[in-house]
């Protein structure tokens, strides 16, 4: 049903009206396959005679009473239930039937194709709690929630609080501590459960039955990480985990990476590794686990007042996540992965037309809030926090956090509250820092200006800072500068960059080479290199002892390509020459992805085949030299598959049949689907072969991969079917639609898919029955990224001039900016 999004002004007015709030939610999951029923009882106090509204988005409103009196039919419209003439003490009871979704919004219902078992989970997102209850859906109206769930007696049900099965199929959960509505969840189904405990905290892991073997295999690592992270957070925050038990449920078709529901964190179950993975993926899973746990304090215990402080939740959790992985796990290169992965996402987001301050002064409504779940709120904000820690010191930072938690526990707080606590702890006024870093958008560029002495030493080194014309703010940056000395040892100094030009007198007279700005990666800025360093880059990457420093050099090169300052082929050739000898698999995988992006979008069309061939050659070299069974070997195999051409088909076919497989390489289901996808692009896969593979892999992942592989085929009917799944068909899983979009466009199929470019821009904005968030997902998954031309850019700009959902507009505008950059890169080459 249609509904109005909540504005900030409405939220402020409602928060001033509603007090002493509590919910009782009774959920019945036994009413059928399409609909479920809930009874929401809302109790609150208000000034007599006041008026407000609840939000609810049911399929059928069966009844609603205010203080025992039925509300009139016209009280419910546009997803809102008007409550007029309130008493001092109020009780609202709303009985309604709601629709299950397949889009990980509201209550998601999933039938596992492997065994036909059914699973459901509640995902209120930031605006979807009204898809399963009547509520005041805003973060500053926190309330205890008493939950009851009726389900199949064979099912297990878990939620925020510790529940009991009072009678067969009837689960009762005591009232939670005060939580915001976006943090309410339950998971229900024949989940497999593994339990443990640590320091008095009960721990649980959950997955669907068909993942039993995978869960049992991964559980020791996940439990170990969970315990280490709990210990470290207790040490850092001086406050124990506040929500009793700590469950972690891995659920199917979850659209986000994870969600920080207190007491019952929910993850996408791809984070249970059913196939071989590299340390990159294990590191990222650890970072997600630590990220969600950080939210228990920052977000769940202390919650933002409104969505303008969304960044505080996500930036803080991102910072703490990567920090803890570096401190207490086997992957100390955590910040390397952040620098060449997540941070690169932040740089891209901050240079788009949709850029915004980390901490915007106004988020007018919940649609605008959704749009800010981006690389700025996560990665740039994390980098700003790293700069803040460098600015005030770690001890003051942690002391300020502890004071913040103590003062605002179980309530709401703002950026001003946090800055006040940090200022008091550090003795530094942070207003100017916050204005420069948090209240202004866009990114600065730092570049070294070097004068050389006749003997080859640095006569002078100056750090030049520039900003965009539209956003001219020059920020303070505390950065490291690194270089190789005469003996080949890596040296480092620090400087505080202020204004347009900052001299570095400590480098005058120093014999050095390969100067690297922002060594240590403590600021958020575009880094350029001097021409001598650029010329020596292959040798410098080979000699550089620190993986983070190598990642920073790669980031610098990548950003220069995105800005069309360097030809994209230079990055591709650098990657092809350097990655076979790169010792850190995190960099191998991350940089190979950047190089492949450049090769297929930013290199001119007449040189793309040579670029692909260079990357495939690098993959072959790495595969031949990698240790059997190592992450490097798996990364090389994946890279070769992604860049394979006709002359590699025999190799890929051999791997599928078990012939000539490199020792130690496991050709599991994930790798088989990747091979089939590439062979499909090359026109060498039949429908019968896809069906046969689907019989081998009867999982939902198999179904999704079959859709993607079919979309990869150079067949007009296959492309038409994929396009329909993205744009036209309703009711299928979010993952199926995204898989179709992933396979639709291929660099080798430009002529075949050309007719779909105009149709994409014309028809997607008219797609009916999908949420703005889902439209944004599809817009990104199915954007014609390889159709890099003036015609595509014109079609995109024409579409953006029309009417569409604001979240779809944001997604299209962002992808179109990337397209324009690719076009400029090709034209500048």
C-alpha angles and dihedrals in degrees: 000000000000118000141177119245116237117256124213091241090055091048093051091050093047093048088055090053105042121068139164092022127187134168134207112191122190113189125191113196095174099078098094146295097284106036137034129191131229136181113207120195113194120190123186144139127240142162109286111261095020123134132217140143142240124217122232133154106191130157089228127016102210099181144338129190134182113205090340096311120112113244116234120255093247090059088080120068138134092008094306131112110206116220112197133181095017123199126224089260116032137189121188120187118192122184115189147150117236132193123245113233135214093205102075091254123122107342111353119206120200133182111204108227089206095067106355092245116151126230132181134186136176118240110178090176104187097305107018105084086097087066088075108018144020109254151141093260104203130104099241095058095076117173143167112263124209109198133196123181129191111200143150105304090234092059130095117223125199130178143160094295130046107269138189133213098241093184130358106300095000115108123188124196124189122235114289125224111269108297135170117252092247087065099056116110147154132185121204135180142077090313121171112237130207118181139195137149138222131191090346094310116121111228127201135182122196136187138153118279095255088060094054095113092045093049093049091050095048098037098086091056094043093048091047092052092045092054094046092049093048091052093048094047091050088052095046099040100035088220126099123237102281107206106071109232124034113216124176116197122191106206134184125258095004106168097209128054091251142321127230101229105168111250093002114053114191123212134182105257094233081085086074100079111227091172137036115295138185128239087261091068094043090050091049092049089051090050091052091050091050091043094055092045091053088058090063086076102024107045104008104044092030110026130193115255094225138357094268085083094050088114091062090061097045102034092048093048092046091050094047092043096057092037093056093045088055092047106042110017136072090258109078089163088077093121089050089060091046091049097050096033122026095022091053086057089054093051091052093049093048093055097051124098087251092062116137137175116282086240106030117205090226137023102183099196145347094275088060089047092054090052090058095064088104146112091286095057092044113027105022091043090050090052090049089054090051088052090048091052089050088049100049102019131251096266093056091044093055093042090054091050092052091051090048093053093046094051100043104031112149090006141076133276141181138220089263089057092053095045090050091055092046093046092052092048094047101035089229128120105236099186095099092044091050093047092052098040107028107027101045126065134221132048133270125231121226120195133171119240107201131188113195126217119223091254091058096256126125108274089186138345123202128179110222118203124198135174135198119275091241094051107027099176114139110203134203111255126189102202142166123235117207132189143160114255127214091279094050094253119140113245131187141194134172133231137176108232114211130168127349099316131028120180120217102209094175089071096054109116093010118133104225146145138195096033111201122196118210094023104182091031098245098147138052109238140119107258124210127191131219118254095254090055091047091052091050096042098114091053093042092053090051093049099039108111097195120073093207091055090051090049090052091053090051091049091052092052093046093051092049088054092049089053090050090240092119125037110253092231088065090062092046093051091045090052093046091052100041109034098070088065097039109120097201114075090200089066093041093057097039097047094042087058092051092047093049089050089053093045095053101037113017104037111084112264094248091057099041094093091055090048091050091048092051092053092046089052091052090051091052091050092050091046091053094051103035119107113257112265093010129134088245090058092051092046090050092049092050091047093050091049091050093052101033119134134188093291090058096053094094091054092050092045089051092053090052091053094041096252123138094353110168112255110267096018113122113208095207130165095281093051092044091055090048090052092048090049092055093044088050090055088052090051095249104118128085130207088246091056092051090049090050092052090049089056088055092049110037094170126114087252087058090052091050093047091049089056091049094047092049089051089051093061117106091237125121093220092050091051092048091051092050092049091051091052090054102041111019116024120084131198101036122118119283087237094055092053092047091048090054090051092049092057101038101080121052128168090234093052100058095125094045095050097039093101091056094059096075091038091054093056093041100044108033094066088054094051107127134212099026129114120245090249092053091047089052091051091051093045090058097041094049103034111132093245096164095051092088105173143114089254092057091047091051091050091051093049091048090052092049089055090063134073120284142136110293093236091053089047091053092050094047092046092051094048090046091054088054089049091052090050091051090051092050090048091053093047093048094051 
